[in-house]
Coordinates of C-alpha atoms and ligand atoms in Angstrom, one line a residue:
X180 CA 24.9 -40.3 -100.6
X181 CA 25.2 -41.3 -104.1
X182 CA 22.8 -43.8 -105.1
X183 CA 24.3 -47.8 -105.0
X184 CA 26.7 -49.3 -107.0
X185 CA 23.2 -51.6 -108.3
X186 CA 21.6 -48.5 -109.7
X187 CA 24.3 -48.5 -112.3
X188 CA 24.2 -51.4 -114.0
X189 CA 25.2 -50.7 -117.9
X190 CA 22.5 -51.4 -119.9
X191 CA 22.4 -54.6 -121.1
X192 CA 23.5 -56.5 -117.7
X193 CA 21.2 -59.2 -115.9
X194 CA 20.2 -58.0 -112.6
X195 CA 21.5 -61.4 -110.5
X196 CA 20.2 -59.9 -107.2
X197 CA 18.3 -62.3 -104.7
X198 CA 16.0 -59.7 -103.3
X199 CA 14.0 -59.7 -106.6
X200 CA 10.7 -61.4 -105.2
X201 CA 10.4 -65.2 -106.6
X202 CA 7.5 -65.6 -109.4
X203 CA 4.3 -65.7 -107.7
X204 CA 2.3 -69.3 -108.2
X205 CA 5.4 -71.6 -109.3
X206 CA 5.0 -74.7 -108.3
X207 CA 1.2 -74.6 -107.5
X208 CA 1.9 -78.5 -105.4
X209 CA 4.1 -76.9 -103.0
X210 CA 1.8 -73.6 -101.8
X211 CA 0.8 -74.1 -98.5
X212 CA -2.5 -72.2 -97.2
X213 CA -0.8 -71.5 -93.9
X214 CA 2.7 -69.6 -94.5
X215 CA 3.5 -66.4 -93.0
X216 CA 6.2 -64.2 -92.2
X217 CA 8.8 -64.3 -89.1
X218 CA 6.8 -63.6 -86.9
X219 CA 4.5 -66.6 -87.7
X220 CA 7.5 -68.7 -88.3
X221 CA 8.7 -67.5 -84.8
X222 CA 5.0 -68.2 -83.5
X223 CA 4.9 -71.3 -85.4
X224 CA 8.7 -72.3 -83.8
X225 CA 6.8 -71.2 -80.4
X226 CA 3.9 -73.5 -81.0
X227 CA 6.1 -76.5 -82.0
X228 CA 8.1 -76.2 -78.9
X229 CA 5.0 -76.3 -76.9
X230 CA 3.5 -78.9 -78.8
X231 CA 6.2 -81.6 -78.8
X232 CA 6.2 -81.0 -74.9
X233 CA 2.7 -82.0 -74.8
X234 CA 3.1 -84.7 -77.4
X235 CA 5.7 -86.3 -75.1
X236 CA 3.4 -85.4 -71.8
X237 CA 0.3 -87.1 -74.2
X238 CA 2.3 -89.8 -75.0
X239 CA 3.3 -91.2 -71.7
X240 CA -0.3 -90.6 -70.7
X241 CA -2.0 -92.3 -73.7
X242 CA 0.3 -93.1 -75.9
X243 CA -1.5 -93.1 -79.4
X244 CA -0.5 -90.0 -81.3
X245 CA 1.9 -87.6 -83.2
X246 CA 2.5 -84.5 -84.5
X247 CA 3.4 -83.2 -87.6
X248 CA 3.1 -86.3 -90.1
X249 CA 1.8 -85.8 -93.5
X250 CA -1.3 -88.0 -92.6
X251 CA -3.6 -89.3 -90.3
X252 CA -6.5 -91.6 -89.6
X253 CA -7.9 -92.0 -86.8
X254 CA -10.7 -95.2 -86.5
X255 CA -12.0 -97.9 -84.1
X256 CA -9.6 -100.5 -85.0
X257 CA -6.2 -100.2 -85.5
X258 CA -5.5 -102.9 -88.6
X259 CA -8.1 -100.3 -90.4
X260 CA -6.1 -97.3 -89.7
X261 CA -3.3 -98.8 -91.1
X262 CA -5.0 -99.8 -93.9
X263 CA -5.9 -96.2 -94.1
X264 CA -2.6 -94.9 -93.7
X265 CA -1.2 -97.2 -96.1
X266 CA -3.4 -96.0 -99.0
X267 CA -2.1 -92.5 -97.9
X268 CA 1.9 -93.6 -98.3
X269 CA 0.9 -95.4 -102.0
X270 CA 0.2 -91.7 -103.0
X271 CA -3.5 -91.7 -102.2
X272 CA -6.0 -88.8 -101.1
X273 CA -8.2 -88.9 -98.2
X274 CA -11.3 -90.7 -100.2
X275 CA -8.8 -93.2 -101.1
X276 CA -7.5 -93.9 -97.2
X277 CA -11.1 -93.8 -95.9
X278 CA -12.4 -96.0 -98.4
X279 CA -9.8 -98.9 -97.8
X280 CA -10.5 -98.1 -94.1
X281 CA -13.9 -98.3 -94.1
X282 CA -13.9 -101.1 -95.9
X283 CA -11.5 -102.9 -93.4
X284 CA -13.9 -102.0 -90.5
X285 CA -17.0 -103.6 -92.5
X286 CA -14.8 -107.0 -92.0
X287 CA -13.6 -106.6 -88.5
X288 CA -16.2 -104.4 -86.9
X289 CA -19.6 -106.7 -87.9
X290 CA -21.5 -105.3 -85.1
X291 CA -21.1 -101.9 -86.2
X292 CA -20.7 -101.6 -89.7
X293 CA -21.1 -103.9 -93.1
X294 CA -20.6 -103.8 -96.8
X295 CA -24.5 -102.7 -96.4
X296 CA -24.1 -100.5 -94.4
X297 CA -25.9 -96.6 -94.7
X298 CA -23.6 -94.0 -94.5
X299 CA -22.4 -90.1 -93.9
X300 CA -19.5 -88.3 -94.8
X301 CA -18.1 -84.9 -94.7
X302 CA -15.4 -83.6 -97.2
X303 CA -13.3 -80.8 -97.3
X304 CA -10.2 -80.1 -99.7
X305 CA -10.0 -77.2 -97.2
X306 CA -7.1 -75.8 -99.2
X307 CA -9.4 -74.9 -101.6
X308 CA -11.9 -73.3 -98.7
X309 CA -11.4 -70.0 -99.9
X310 CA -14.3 -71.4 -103.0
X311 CA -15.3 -74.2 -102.0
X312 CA -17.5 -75.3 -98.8
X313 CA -17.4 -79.1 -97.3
X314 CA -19.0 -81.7 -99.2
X315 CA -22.2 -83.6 -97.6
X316 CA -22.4 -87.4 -99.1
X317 CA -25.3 -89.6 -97.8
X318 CA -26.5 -92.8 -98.5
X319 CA -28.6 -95.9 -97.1
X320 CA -30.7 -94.5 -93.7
X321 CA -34.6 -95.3 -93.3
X322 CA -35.5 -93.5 -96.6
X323 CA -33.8 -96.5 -98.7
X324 CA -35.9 -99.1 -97.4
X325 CA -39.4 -97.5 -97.5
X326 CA -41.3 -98.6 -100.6
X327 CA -38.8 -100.5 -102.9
X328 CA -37.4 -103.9 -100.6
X329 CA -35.7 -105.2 -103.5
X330 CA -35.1 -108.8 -103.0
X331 CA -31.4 -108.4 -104.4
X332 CA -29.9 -105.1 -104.3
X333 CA -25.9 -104.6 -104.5
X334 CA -25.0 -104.1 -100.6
X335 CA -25.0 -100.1 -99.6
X336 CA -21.5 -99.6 -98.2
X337 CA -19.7 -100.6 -101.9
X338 CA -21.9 -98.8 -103.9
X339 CA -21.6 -95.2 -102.0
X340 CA -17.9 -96.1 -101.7
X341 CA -17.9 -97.0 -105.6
X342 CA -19.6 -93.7 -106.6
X343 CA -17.5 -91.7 -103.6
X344 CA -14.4 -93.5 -105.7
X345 CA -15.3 -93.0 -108.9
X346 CA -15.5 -88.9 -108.3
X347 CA -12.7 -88.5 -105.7
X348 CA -9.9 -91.6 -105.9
X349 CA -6.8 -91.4 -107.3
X350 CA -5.6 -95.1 -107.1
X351 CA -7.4 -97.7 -108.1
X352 CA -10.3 -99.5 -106.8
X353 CA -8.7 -102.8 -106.4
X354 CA -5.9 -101.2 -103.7
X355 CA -8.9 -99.7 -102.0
X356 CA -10.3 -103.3 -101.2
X357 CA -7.4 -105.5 -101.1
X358 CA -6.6 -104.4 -97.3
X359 CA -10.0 -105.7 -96.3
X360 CA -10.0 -109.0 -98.5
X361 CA -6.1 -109.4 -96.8
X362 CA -8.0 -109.6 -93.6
X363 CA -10.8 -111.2 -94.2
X364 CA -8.9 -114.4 -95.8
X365 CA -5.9 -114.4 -93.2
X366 CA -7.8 -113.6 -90.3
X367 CA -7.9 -111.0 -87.5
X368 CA -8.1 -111.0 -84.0
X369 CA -11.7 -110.6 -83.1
X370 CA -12.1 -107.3 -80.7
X371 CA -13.3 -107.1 -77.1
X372 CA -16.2 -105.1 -78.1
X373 CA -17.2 -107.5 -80.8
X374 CA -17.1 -110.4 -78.6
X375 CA -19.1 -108.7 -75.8
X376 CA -21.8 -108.1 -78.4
X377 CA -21.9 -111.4 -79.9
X378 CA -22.5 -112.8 -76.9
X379 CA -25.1 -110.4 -75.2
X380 CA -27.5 -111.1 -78.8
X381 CA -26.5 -114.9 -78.8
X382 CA -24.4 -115.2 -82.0
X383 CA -21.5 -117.8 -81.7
X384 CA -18.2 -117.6 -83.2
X385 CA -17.1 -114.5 -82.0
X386 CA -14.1 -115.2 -79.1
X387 CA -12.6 -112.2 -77.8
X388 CA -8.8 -112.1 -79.1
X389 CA -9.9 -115.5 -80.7
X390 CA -8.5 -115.5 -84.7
X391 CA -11.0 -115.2 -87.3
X392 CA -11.2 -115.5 -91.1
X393 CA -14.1 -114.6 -93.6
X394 CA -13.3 -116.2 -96.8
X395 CA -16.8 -115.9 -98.2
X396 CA -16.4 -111.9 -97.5
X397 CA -12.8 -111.9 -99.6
X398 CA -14.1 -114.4 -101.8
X399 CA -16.6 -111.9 -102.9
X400 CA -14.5 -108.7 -102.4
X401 CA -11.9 -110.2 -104.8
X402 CA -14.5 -110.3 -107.5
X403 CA -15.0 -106.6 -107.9
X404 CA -10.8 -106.0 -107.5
X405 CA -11.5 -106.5 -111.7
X406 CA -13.8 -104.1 -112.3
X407 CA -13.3 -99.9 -112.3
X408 CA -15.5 -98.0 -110.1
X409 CA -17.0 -96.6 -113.4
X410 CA -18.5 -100.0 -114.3
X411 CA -19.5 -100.8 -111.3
X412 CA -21.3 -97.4 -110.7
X413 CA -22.7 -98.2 -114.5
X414 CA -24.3 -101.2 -113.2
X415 CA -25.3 -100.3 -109.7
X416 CA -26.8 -97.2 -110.8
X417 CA -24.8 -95.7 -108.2
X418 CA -25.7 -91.8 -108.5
X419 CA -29.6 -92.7 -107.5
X420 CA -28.4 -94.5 -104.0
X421 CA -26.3 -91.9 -103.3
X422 CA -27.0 -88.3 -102.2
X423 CA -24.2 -85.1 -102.2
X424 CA -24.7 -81.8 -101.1
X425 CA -22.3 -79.0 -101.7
X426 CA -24.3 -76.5 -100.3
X427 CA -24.6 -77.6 -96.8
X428 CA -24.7 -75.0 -94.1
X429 CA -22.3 -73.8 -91.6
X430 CA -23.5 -74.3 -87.6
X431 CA -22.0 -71.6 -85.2
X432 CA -20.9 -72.9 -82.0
X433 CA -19.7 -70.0 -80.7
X434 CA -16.5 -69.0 -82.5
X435 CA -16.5 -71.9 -84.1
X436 CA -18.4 -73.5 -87.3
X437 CA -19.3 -76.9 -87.5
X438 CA -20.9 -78.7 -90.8
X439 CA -21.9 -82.1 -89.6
X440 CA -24.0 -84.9 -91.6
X441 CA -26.2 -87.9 -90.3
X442 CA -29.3 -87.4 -87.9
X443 CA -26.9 -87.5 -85.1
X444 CA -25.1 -84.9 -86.1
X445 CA -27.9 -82.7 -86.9
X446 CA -29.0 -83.3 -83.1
X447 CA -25.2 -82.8 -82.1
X448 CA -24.8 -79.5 -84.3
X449 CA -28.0 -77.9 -82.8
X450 CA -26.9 -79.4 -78.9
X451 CA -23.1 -77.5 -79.6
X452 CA -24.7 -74.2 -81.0
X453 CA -27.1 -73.9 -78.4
X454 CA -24.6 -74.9 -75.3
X455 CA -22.6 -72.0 -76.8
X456 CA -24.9 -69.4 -78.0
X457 CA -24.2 -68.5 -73.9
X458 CA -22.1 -65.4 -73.4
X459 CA -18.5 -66.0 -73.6
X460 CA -17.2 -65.5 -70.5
X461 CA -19.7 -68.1 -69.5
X462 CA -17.9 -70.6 -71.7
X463 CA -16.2 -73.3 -69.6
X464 CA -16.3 -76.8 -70.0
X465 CA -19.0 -77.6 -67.7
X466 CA -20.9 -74.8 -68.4
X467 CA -20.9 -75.8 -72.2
X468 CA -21.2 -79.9 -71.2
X469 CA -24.6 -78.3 -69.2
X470 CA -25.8 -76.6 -71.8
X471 CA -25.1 -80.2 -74.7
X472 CA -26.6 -82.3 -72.2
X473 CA -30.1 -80.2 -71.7
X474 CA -30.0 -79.8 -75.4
X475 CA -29.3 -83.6 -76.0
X476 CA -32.3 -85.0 -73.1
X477 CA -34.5 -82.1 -75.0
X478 CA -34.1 -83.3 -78.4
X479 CA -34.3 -86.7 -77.8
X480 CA -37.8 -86.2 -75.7
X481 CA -39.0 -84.1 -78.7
X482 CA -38.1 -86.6 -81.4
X483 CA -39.6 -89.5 -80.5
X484 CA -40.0 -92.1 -82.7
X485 CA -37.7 -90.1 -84.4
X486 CA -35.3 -90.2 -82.5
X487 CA -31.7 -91.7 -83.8
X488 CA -30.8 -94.9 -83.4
X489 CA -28.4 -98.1 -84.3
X490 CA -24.2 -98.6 -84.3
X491 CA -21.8 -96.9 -85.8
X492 CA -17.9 -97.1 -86.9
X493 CA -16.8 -93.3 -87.5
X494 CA -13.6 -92.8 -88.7
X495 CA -11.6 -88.9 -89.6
X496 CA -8.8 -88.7 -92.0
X497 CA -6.6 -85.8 -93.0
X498 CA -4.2 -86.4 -96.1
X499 CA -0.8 -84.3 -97.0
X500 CA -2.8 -81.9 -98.8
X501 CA -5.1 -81.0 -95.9
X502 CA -8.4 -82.5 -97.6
X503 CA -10.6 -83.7 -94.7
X504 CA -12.7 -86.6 -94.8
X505 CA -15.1 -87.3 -91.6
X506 CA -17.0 -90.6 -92.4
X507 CA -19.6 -92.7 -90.4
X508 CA -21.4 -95.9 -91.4
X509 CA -23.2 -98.0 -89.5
X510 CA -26.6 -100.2 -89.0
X511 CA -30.1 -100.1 -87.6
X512 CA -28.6 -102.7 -85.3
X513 CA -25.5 -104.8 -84.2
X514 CA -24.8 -107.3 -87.4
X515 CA -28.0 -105.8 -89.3
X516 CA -31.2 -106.2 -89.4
X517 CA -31.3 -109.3 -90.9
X518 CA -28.8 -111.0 -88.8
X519 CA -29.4 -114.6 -87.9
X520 CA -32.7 -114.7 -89.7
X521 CA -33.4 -117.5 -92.3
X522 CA -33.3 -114.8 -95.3
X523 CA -30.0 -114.3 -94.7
X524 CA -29.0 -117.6 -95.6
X525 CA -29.4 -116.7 -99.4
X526 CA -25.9 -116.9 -100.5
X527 CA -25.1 -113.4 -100.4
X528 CA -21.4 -113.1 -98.0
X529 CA -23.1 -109.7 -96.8
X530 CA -25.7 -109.3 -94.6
X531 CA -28.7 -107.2 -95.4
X532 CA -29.9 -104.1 -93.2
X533 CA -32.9 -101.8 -93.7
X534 CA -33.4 -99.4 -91.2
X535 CA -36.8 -98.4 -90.1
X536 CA -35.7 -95.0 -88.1
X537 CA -32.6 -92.3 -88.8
X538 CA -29.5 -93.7 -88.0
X539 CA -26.8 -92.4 -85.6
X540 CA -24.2 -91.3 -87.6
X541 CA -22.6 -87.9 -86.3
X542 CA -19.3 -87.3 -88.7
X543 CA -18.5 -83.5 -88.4
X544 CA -16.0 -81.2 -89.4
X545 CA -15.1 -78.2 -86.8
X546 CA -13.3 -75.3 -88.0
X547 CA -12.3 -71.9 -86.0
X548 CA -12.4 -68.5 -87.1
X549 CA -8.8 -68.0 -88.8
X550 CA -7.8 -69.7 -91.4
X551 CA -4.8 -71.3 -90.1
X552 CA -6.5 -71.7 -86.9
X553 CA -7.4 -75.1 -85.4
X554 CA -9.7 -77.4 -87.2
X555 CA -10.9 -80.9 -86.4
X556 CA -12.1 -83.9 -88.4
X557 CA -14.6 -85.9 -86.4
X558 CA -16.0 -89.0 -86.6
X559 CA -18.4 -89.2 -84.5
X560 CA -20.2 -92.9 -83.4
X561 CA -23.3 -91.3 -82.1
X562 CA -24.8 -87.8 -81.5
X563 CA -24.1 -87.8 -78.3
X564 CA -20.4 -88.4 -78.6
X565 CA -20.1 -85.6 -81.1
X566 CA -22.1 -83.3 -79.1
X567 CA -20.2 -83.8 -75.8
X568 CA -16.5 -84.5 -77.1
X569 CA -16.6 -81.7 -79.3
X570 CA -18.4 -79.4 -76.6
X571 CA -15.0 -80.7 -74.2
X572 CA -12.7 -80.0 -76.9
X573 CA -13.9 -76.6 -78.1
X574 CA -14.5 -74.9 -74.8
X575 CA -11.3 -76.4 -73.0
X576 CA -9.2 -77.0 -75.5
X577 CA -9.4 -74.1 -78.0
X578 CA -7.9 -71.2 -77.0
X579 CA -3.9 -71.8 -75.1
X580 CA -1.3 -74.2 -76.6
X581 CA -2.7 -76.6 -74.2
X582 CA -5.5 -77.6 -77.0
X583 CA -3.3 -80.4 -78.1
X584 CA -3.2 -82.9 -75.0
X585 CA -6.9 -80.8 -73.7
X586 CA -8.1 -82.4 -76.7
X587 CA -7.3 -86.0 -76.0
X588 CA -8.3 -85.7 -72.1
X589 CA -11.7 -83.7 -73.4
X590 CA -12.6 -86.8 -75.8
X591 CA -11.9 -89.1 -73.3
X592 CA -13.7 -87.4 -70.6
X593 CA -16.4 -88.6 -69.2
X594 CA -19.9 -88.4 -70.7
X595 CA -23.1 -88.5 -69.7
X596 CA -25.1 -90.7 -71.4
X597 CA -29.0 -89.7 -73.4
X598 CA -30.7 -93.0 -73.2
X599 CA -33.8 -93.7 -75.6
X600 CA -36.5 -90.9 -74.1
X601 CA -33.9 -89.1 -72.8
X602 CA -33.0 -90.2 -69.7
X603 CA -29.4 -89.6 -68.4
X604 CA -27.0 -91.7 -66.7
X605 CA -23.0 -91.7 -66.3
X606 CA -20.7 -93.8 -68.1
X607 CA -19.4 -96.8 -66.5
X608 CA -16.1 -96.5 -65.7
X609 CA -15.3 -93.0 -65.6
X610 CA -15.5 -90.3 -62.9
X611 CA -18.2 -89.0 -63.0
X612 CA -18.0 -85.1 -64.8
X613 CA -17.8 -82.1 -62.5
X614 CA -21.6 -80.8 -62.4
X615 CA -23.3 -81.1 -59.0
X616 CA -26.7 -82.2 -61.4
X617 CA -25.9 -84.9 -62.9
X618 CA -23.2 -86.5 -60.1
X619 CA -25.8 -88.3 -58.6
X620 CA -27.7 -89.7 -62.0
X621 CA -27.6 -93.7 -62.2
X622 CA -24.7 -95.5 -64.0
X623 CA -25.0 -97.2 -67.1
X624 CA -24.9 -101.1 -66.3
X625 CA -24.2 -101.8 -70.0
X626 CA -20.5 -103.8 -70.2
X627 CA -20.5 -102.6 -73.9
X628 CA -18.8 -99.3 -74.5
X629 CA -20.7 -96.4 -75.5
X630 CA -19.8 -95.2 -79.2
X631 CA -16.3 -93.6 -79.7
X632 CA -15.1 -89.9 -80.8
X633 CA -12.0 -90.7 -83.5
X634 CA -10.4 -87.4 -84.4
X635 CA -7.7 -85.5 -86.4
X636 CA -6.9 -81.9 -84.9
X637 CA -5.2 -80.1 -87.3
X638 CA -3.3 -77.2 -85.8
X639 CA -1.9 -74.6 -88.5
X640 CA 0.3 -77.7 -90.4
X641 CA 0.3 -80.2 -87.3
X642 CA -1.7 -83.1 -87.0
X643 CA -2.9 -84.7 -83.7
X644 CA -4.6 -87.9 -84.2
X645 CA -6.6 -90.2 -81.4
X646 CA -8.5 -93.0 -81.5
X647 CA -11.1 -93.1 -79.0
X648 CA -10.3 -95.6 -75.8
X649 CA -14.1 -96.6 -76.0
X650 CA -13.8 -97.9 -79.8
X651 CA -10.9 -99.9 -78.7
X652 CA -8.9 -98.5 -82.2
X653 CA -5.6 -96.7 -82.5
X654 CA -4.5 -93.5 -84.8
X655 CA -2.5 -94.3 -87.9
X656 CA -0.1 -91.5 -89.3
X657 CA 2.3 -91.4 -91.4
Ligands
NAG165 C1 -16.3 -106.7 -114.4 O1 -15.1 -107.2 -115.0 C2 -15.4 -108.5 -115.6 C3 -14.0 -109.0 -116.0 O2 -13.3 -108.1 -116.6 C4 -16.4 -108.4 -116.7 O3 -16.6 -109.6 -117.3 C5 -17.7 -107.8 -116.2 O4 -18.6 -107.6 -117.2 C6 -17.4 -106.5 -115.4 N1 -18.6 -106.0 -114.8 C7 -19.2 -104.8 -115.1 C8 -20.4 -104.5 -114.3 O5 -18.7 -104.1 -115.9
NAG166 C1 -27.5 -102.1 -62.7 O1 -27.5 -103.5 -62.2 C2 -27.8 -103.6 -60.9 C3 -27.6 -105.1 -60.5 O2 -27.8 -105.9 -61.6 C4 -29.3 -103.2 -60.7 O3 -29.6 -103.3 -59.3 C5 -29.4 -101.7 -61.1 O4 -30.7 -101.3 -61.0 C6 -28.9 -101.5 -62.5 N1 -28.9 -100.1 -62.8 C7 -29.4 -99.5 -63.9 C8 -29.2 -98.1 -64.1 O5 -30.0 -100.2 -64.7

């Protein structure tokens, strides 16, 4: 009745109680976007229980993932999502992993990717999405080579990754390249992929599982360990090669909003919102597959000349901050353009590569509608991939807690497959997907994979990480 023995403190005495709120904003590090109260922790507890059942269920089934680790990377080859994960554990950010992992695939992933290779990336310190909107970084592509064919020019891939660097690193340039010079003078074992396309274009020394070094490649990587990123950039005139947009445009995909860079993943963006600007009880994944596919033959009819084209090596990375880095390079062809001609002989440990049409690059990051909803880092190998992975994903694998293993199984799904003109036909090797229109198109005779989805889901604080089975690489965490 009376009030409590609190509410007579003499004056003077320090109230000691614990139910006085904590100081809002102390320790800015630790705030995490996502916190709640019981019930989320209770949801949260929920979610976790479900998860790690799947992880395990995922695991036996694929084997290549886990949840909750402070970092991911997810890329076509597995020494380069180490690399990536490693520049993560030295205290690095996510330009800092996907720099020393895209750098890794230039050496072990030739036929997709090169120090000159052109390049799109999508960034997102998304706990800062509130203000800020992803980040679109370009370089390289077919406008580079009109005009100006410089007869030395410092090779693509190190300058955007110099200038990328210089603006968003935290350690120093020379970790970012020592992971691929380690390779490239000890020697890795040459991929299945690699090999196969070696051999169908006729260029020797390229054994499947055969070891192989690449001293002239560290040789020359070394000598820029010496330099900063800042000198470098001063002498590379890096701002004019590269191009960043912080104003890039949201895509609805139904509930979802996608910003994706790189011609293919303008194509893919404009295939996912119109698959599902349908109404939503019509959302199912072969409805939504339907609708990517018509939208993918249209655009590719439509484009022409136009149309997208070359290899890729996409690669997604999520640090222990939750900044998001979706990045793609690749080449107007396997090895480049100038591969195996007598120019190339020059003395440079790079190969040159001027595309003539837009490249295929498709990274993409996919968020939902809540903030601490599910979000996905994409990088995507082609168009194609992005548009019919993420289609898979979103519709199947977005609403229940069963979005964590429908994520894997809708990435790995199979895809049908827009050939130049936009023909269809089904990948080799897979089941054919459920749609009574396109079960009886031709199969793809090509013994070369088609291009690889690499993802990181993040779900509230979990990360689920996969590496495509068609790029041949394995997810990294940490
Ligand atoms: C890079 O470093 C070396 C050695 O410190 C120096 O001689 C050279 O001038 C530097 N290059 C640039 C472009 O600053
Ligand atoms: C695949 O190869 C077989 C035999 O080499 C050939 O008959 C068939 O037409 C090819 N299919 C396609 C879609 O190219």
């Amino acid at each position: 009745m009376s009030s409590s023995p609190d509410l007579q403190l003499p004056p003077g005495v320090v109230e000691l109680r614990e139910d006085v709120p904590l100081k809002a904003g102390s320790g800015s590090t630790s705030t995490r976007l996502c916190a709640g109260g019981p019930r989320l922790i209770l949801a949260a507890f929920a979610t976790l229980t479900a998860a790690i059942t799947l992880a395990l269920l995922t695991q036996i089934y694929y084997g290549d993932y886990e949840v909750v680790p402070h970092g991911s990377v997810s890329s076509s080859a597995a020494p380069c999502s180490r690399a990536g994960t490693a520049a993560l554990r030295a205290g690095g950010r996510a330009l800092d992993a996907a720099a020393a992992a895209a750098l890794c695939l230039a050496v072990l992933a030739p036929h997709r990717t090169s120090l000159d290779a052109s390049g799109s990336l999508v960034y997102w310190e998304y706990r800062s999405s509130r203000t800020q909107l992803p980040t679109v970084v370009e370089w390289g592509g077919e406008d580079a080579a009109s005009g100006k064919q410089l007869t030395s020019r410092p090779p693509r891939l190190l300058v955007a990754l110099a200038a990328l660097h210089a603006k968003l690193g935290v350690l120093s340039w020379s970790q970012a390249l020592q992971p691929a010079i380690d390779l490239a003078r000890e020697g890795f074992l040459v991929s299945e992929s690699l090999a196969l396309e070696a051999e169908s274009r006729g260029i020797t020394g390229y054994t499947s599982t055969a070891h192989r070094t690449e001293p002239a490649l560290a040789d020359y990587l070394e000598s820029l360990q010496s330099n900063t990123t800042a000198e470098l950039c001063a002498a590379w005139s890096c701002d004019g090669a590269v191009r960043w947009r912080d104003d890039a445009a949201a895509v609805s995909v139904g509930s979802w909003r996608a910003w994706a860079a790189g011609a293919g993943g303008a194509l893919a963006a404009e295939a996912l919102h119109a698959a599902f600007g349908i109404d939503s009880l019509q959302i199912t994944p072969s409805n939504v597959l339907k609708g990517v596919v018509d939208s993918l033959r249209t655009q590719w009819q439509t484009a022409g000349a136009q149309a997208p084209v070359g290899v890729a090596s996409g690669l997604a990375v999520v640090d222990a901050r939750d900044t998001y880095a979706a990045l793609v390079t690749g080449l107007s062809m396997p090895f480049g353009s100038d591969a195996g001609s007598a120019e190339s002989e020059t003395g440079t440990p790079w190969t040159r590569d001027e595309p003539t049409a837009p490249l295929d690059l498709a990274p993409a990051i996919v968020v939902d509608q809540h903030v601490c909803g599910t979000r996905y880092v994409m990088g995507a190998e082609s168009g194609a991939a992005l548009a019919e992975g993420a289609a898979s994903a979103l519709s199947g694998g977005g609403a229940g807690a069963a979005g964590a293993a429908g994520a894997v199984d809708a990435v790995e799904g199979a895809r049908v497959v827009v050939l130049p003109g936009g023909a269809l036909a089904l990948e080799r090797g897979h089941s054919p997907p459920d749609l009574p229109d396109l079960a009886t198109l031709p199969t793809l005779n090509a013994s070369i994979p088609l291009p690889a989805l690499n993802f990181v889901q993040q779900r509230g604080d979990a990360l689920l990480s996969h590496a495509d089975s068609r790029g041949g690489g394995v997810a990294s965490r940490f």
